[in-house]
Short mmCIF file of the N, C-alpha and C atoms (twelve columns), coordinates in Angstrom:
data_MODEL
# 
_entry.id   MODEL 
# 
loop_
_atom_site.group_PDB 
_atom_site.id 
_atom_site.type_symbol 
_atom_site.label_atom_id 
_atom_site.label_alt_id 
_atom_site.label_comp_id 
_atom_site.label_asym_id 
_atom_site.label_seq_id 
_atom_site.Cartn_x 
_atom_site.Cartn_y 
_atom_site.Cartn_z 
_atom_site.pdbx_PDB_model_num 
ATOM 1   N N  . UNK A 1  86.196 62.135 126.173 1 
ATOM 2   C CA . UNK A 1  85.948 63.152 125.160 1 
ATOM 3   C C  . UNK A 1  85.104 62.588 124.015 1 
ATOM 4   N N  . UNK A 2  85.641 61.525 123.746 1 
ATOM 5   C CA . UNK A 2  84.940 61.041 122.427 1 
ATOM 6   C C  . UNK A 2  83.180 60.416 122.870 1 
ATOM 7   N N  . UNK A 3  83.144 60.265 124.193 1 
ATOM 8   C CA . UNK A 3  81.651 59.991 125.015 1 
ATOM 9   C C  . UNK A 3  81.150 61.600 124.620 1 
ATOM 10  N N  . UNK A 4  81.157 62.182 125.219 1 
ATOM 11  C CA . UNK A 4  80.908 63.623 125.109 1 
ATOM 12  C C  . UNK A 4  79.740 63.662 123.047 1 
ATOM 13  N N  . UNK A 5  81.129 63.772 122.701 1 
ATOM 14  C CA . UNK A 5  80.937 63.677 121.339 1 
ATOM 15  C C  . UNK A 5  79.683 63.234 120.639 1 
ATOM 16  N N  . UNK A 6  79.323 61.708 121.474 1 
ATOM 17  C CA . UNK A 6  78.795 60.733 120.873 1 
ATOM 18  C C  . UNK A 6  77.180 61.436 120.995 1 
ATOM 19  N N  . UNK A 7  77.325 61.708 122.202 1 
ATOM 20  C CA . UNK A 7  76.337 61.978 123.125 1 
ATOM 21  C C  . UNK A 7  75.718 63.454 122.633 1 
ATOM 22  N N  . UNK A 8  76.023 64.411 122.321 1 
ATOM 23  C CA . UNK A 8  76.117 65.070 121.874 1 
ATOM 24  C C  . UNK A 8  75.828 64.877 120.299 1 
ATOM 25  N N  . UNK A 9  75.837 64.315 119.394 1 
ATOM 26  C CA . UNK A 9  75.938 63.629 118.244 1 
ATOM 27  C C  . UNK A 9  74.582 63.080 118.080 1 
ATOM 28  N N  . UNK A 10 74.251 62.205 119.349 1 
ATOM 29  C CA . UNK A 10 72.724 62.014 119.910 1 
ATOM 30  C C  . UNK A 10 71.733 62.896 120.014 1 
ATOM 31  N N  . UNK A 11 71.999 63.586 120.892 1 
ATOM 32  C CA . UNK A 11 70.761 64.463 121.355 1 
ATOM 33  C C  . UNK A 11 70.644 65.340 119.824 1 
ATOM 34  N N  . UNK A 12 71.919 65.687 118.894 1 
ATOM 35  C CA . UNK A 12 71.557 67.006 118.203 1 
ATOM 36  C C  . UNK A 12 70.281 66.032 117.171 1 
ATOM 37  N N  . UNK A 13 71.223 64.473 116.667 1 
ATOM 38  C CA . UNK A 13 70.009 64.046 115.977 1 
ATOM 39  C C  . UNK A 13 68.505 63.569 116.417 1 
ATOM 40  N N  . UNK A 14 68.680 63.793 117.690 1 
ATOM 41  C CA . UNK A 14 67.179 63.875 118.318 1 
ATOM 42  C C  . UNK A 14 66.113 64.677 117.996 1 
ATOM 43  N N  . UNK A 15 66.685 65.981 118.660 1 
ATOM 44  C CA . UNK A 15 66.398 67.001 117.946 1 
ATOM 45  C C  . UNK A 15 65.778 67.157 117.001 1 
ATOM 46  N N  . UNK A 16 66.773 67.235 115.882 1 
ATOM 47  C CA . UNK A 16 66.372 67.531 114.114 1 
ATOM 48  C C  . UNK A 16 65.536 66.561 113.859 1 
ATOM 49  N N  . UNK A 17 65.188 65.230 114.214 1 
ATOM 50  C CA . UNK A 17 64.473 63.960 114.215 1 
ATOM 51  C C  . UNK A 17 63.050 64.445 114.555 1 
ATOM 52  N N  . UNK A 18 62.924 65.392 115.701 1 
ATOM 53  C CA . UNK A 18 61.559 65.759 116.190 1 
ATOM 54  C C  . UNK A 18 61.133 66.684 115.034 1 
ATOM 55  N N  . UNK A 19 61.904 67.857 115.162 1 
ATOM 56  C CA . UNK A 19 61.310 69.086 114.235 1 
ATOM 57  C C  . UNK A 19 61.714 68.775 113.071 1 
ATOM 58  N N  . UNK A 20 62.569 67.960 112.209 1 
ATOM 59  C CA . UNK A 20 62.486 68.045 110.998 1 
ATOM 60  C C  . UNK A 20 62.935 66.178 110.429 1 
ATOM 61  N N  . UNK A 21 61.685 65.527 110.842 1 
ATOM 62  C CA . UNK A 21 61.805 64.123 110.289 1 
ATOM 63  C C  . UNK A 21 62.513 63.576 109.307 1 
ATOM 64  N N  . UNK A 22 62.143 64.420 107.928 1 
ATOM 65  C CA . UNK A 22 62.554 63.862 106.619 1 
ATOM 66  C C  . UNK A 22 64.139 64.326 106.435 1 
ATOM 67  N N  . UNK A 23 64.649 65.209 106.486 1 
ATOM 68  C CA . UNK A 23 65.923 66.217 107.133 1 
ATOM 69  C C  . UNK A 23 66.424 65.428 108.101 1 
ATOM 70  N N  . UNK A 24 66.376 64.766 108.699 1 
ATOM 71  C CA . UNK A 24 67.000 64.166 109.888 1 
ATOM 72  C C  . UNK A 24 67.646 62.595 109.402 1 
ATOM 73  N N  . UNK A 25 67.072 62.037 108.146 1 
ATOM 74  C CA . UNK A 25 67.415 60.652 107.913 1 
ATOM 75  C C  . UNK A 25 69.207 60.661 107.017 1 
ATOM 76  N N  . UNK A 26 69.152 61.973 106.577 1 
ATOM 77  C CA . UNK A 26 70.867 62.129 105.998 1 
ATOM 78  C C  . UNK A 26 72.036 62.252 106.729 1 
ATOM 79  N N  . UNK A 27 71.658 62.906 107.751 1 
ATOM 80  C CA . UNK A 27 73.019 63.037 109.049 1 
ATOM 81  C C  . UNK A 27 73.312 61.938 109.698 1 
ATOM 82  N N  . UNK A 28 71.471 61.148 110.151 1 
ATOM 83  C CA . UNK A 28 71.827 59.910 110.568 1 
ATOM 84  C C  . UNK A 28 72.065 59.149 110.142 1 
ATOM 85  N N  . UNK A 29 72.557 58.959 108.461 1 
ATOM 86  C CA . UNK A 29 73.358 57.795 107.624 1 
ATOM 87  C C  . UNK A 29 74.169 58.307 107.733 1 
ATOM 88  N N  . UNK A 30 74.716 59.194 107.716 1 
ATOM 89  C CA . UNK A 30 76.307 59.606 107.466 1 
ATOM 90  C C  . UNK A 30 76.755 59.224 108.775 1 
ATOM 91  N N  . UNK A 31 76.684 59.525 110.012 1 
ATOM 92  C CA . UNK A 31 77.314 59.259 110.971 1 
ATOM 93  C C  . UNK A 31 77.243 57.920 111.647 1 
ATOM 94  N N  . UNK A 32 75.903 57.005 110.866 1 
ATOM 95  C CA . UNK A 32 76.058 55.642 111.005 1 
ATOM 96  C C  . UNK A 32 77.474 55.126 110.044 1 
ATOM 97  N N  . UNK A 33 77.647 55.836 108.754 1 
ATOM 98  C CA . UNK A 33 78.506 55.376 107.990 1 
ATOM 99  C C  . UNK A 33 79.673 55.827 108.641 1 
ATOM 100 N N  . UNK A 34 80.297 56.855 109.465 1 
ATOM 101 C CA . UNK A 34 81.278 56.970 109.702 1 
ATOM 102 C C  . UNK A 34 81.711 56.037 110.716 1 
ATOM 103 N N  . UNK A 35 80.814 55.953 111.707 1 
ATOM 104 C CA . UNK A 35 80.695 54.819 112.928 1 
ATOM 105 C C  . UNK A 35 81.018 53.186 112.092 1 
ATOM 106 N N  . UNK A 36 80.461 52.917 111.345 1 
ATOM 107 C CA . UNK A 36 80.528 51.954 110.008 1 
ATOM 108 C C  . UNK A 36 82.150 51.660 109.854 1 
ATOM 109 N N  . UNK A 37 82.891 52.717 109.603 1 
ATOM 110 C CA . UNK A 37 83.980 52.399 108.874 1 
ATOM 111 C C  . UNK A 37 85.281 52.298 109.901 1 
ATOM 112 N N  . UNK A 38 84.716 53.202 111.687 1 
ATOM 113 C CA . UNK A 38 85.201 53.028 112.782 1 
ATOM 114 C C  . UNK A 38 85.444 51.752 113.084 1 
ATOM 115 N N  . UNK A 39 84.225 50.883 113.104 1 
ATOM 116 C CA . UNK A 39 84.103 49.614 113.616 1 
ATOM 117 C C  . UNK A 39 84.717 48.420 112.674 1 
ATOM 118 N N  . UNK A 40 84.830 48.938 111.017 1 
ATOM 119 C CA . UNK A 40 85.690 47.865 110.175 1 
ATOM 120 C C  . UNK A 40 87.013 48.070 110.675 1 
ATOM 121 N N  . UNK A 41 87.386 49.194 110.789 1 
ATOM 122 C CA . UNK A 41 88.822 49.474 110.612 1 
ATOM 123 C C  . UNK A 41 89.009 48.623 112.193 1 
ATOM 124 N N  . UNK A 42 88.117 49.159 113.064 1 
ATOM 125 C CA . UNK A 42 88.982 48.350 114.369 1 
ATOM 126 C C  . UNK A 42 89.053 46.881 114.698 1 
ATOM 127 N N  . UNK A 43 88.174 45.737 113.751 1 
ATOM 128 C CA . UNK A 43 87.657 44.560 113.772 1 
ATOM 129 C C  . UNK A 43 88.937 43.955 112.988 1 
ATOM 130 N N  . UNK A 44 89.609 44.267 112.542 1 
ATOM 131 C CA . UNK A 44 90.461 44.061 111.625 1 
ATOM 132 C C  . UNK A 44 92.075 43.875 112.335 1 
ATOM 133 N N  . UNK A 45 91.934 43.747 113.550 1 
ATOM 134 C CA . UNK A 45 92.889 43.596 114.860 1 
ATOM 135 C C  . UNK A 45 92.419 42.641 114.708 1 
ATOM 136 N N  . UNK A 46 94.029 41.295 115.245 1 
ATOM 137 C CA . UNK A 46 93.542 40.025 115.316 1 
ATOM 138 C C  . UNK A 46 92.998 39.663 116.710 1 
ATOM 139 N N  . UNK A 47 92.390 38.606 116.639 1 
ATOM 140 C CA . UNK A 47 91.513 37.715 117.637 1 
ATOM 141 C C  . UNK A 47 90.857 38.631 118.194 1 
ATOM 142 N N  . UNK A 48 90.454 38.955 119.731 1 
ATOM 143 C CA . UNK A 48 90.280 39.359 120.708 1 
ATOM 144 C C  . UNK A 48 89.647 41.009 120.488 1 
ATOM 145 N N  . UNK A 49 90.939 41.316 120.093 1 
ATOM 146 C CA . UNK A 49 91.204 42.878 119.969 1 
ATOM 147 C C  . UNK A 49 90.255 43.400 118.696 1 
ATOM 148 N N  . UNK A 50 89.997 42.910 117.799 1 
ATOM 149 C CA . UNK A 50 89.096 42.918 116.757 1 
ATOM 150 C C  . UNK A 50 87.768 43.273 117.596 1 
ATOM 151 N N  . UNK A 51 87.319 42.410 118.090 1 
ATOM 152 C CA . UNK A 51 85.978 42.721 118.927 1 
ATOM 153 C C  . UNK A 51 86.365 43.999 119.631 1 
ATOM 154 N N  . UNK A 52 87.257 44.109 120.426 1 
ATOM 155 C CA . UNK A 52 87.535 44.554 121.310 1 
ATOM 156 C C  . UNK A 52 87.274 46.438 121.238 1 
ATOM 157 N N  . UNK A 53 88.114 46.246 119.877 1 
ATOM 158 C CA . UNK A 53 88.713 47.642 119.526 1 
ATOM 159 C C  . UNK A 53 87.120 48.183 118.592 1 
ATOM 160 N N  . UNK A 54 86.157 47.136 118.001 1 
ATOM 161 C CA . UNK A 54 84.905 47.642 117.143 1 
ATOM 162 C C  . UNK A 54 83.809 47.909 117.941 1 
ATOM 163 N N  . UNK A 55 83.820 47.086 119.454 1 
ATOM 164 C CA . UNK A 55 82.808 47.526 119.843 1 
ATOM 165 C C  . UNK A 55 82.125 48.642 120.256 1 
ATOM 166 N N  . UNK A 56 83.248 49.726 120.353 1 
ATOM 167 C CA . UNK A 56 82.657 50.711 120.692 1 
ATOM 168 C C  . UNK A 56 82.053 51.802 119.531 1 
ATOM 169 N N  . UNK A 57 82.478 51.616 118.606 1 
ATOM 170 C CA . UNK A 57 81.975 52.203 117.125 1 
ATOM 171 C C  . UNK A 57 80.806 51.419 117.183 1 
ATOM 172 N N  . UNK A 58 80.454 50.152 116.950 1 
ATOM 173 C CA . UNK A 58 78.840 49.388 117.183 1 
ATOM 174 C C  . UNK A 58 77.945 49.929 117.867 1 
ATOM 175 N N  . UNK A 59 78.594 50.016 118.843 1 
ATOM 176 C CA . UNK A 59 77.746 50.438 120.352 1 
ATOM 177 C C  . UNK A 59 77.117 52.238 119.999 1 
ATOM 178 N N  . UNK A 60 78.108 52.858 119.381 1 
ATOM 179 C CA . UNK A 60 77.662 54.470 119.357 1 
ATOM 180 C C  . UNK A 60 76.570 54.542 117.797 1 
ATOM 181 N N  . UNK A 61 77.194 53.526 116.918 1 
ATOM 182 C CA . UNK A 61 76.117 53.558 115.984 1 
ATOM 183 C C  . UNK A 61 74.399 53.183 116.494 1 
ATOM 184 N N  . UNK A 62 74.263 52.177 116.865 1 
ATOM 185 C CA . UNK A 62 73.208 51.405 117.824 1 
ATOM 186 C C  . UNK A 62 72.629 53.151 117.957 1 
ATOM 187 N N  . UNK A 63 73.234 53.491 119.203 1 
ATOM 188 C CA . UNK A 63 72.850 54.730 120.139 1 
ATOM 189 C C  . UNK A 63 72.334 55.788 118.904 1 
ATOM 190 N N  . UNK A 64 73.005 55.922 117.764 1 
ATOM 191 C CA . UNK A 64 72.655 57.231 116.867 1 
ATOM 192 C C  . UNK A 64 71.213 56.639 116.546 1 
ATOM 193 N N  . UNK A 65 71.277 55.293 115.798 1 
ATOM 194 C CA . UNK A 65 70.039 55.315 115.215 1 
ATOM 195 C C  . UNK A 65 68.814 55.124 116.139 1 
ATOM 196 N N  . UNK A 66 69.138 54.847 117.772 1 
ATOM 197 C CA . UNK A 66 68.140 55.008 118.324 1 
ATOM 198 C C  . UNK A 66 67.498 56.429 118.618 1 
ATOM 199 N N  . UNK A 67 68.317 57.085 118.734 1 
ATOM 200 C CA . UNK A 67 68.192 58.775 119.104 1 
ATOM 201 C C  . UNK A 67 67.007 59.450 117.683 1 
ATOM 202 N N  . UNK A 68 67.984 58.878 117.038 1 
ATOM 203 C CA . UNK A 68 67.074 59.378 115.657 1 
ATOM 204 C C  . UNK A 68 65.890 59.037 115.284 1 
ATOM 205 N N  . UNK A 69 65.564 57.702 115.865 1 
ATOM 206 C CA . UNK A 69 63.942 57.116 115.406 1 
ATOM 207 C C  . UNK A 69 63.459 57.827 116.889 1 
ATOM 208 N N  . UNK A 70 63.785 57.779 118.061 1 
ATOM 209 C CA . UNK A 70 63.249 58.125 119.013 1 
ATOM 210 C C  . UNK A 70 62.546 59.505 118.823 1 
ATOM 211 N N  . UNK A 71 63.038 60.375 118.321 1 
ATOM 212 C CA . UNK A 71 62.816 61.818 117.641 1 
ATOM 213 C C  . UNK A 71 61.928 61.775 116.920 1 
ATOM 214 N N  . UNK A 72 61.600 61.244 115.811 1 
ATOM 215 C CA . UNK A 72 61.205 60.418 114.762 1 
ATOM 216 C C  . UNK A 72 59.575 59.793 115.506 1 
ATOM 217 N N  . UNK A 73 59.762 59.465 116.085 1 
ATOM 218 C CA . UNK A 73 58.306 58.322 117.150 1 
ATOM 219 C C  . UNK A 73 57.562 59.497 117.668 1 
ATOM 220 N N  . UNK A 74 58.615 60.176 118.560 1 
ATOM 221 C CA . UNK A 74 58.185 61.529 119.838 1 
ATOM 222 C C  . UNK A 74 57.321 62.502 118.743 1 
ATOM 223 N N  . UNK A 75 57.449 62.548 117.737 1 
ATOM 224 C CA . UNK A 75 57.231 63.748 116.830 1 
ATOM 225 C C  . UNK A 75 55.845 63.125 116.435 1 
ATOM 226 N N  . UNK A 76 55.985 61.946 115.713 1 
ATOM 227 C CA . UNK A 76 54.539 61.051 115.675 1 
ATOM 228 C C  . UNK A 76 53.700 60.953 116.804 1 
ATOM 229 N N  . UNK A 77 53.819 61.019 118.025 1 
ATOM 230 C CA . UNK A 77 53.078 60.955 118.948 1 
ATOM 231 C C  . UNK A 77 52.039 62.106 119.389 1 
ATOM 232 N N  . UNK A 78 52.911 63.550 118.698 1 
ATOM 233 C CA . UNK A 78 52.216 64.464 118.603 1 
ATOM 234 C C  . UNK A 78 50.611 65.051 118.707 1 
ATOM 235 N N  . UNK A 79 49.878 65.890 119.326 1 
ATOM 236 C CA . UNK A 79 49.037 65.913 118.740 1 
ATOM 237 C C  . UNK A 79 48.592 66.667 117.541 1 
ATOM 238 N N  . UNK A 80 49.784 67.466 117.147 1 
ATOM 239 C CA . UNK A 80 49.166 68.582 116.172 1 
ATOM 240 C C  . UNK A 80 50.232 67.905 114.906 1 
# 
């Protein structure tokens, strides 16, 4: 479910990234910041589990801000 989410979370800031560049850089801080505070809170498990439990908040942040520049590039590539 929470894949779904992410993914979804992706494509919409893709999206808004293509048709509305400057508009698109606030959602994708906020949901880097929420992903942000996912990955403190779970790093904070000792040893192992620290990694364990943050990587996947890392991993979906990574994915947002790629979605978002990708949008962002695609839109620059434009010809009009």
């Amino acid at each position: 479910m929470i894949i779904v989410g992410i993914v979804a979370v992706c494509v919409i800031l893709a999206v808004l990234a293509f048709f509305v560049p400057r508009l698109s850089r606030h959602p994708e801080r906020g949901t880097q910041r929420t992903l942000g505070m996912g990955s403190r809170a779970g790093s904070k498990a000792p040893g192992i589990l620290g990694r364990i439990f943050s990587k996947p908040f890392r991993s979906s942040s990574k994915a947002v801000g790629h979605s978002g520049s990708a949008g962002r590039r695609a839109r620059g590539h434009m010809p009009f």
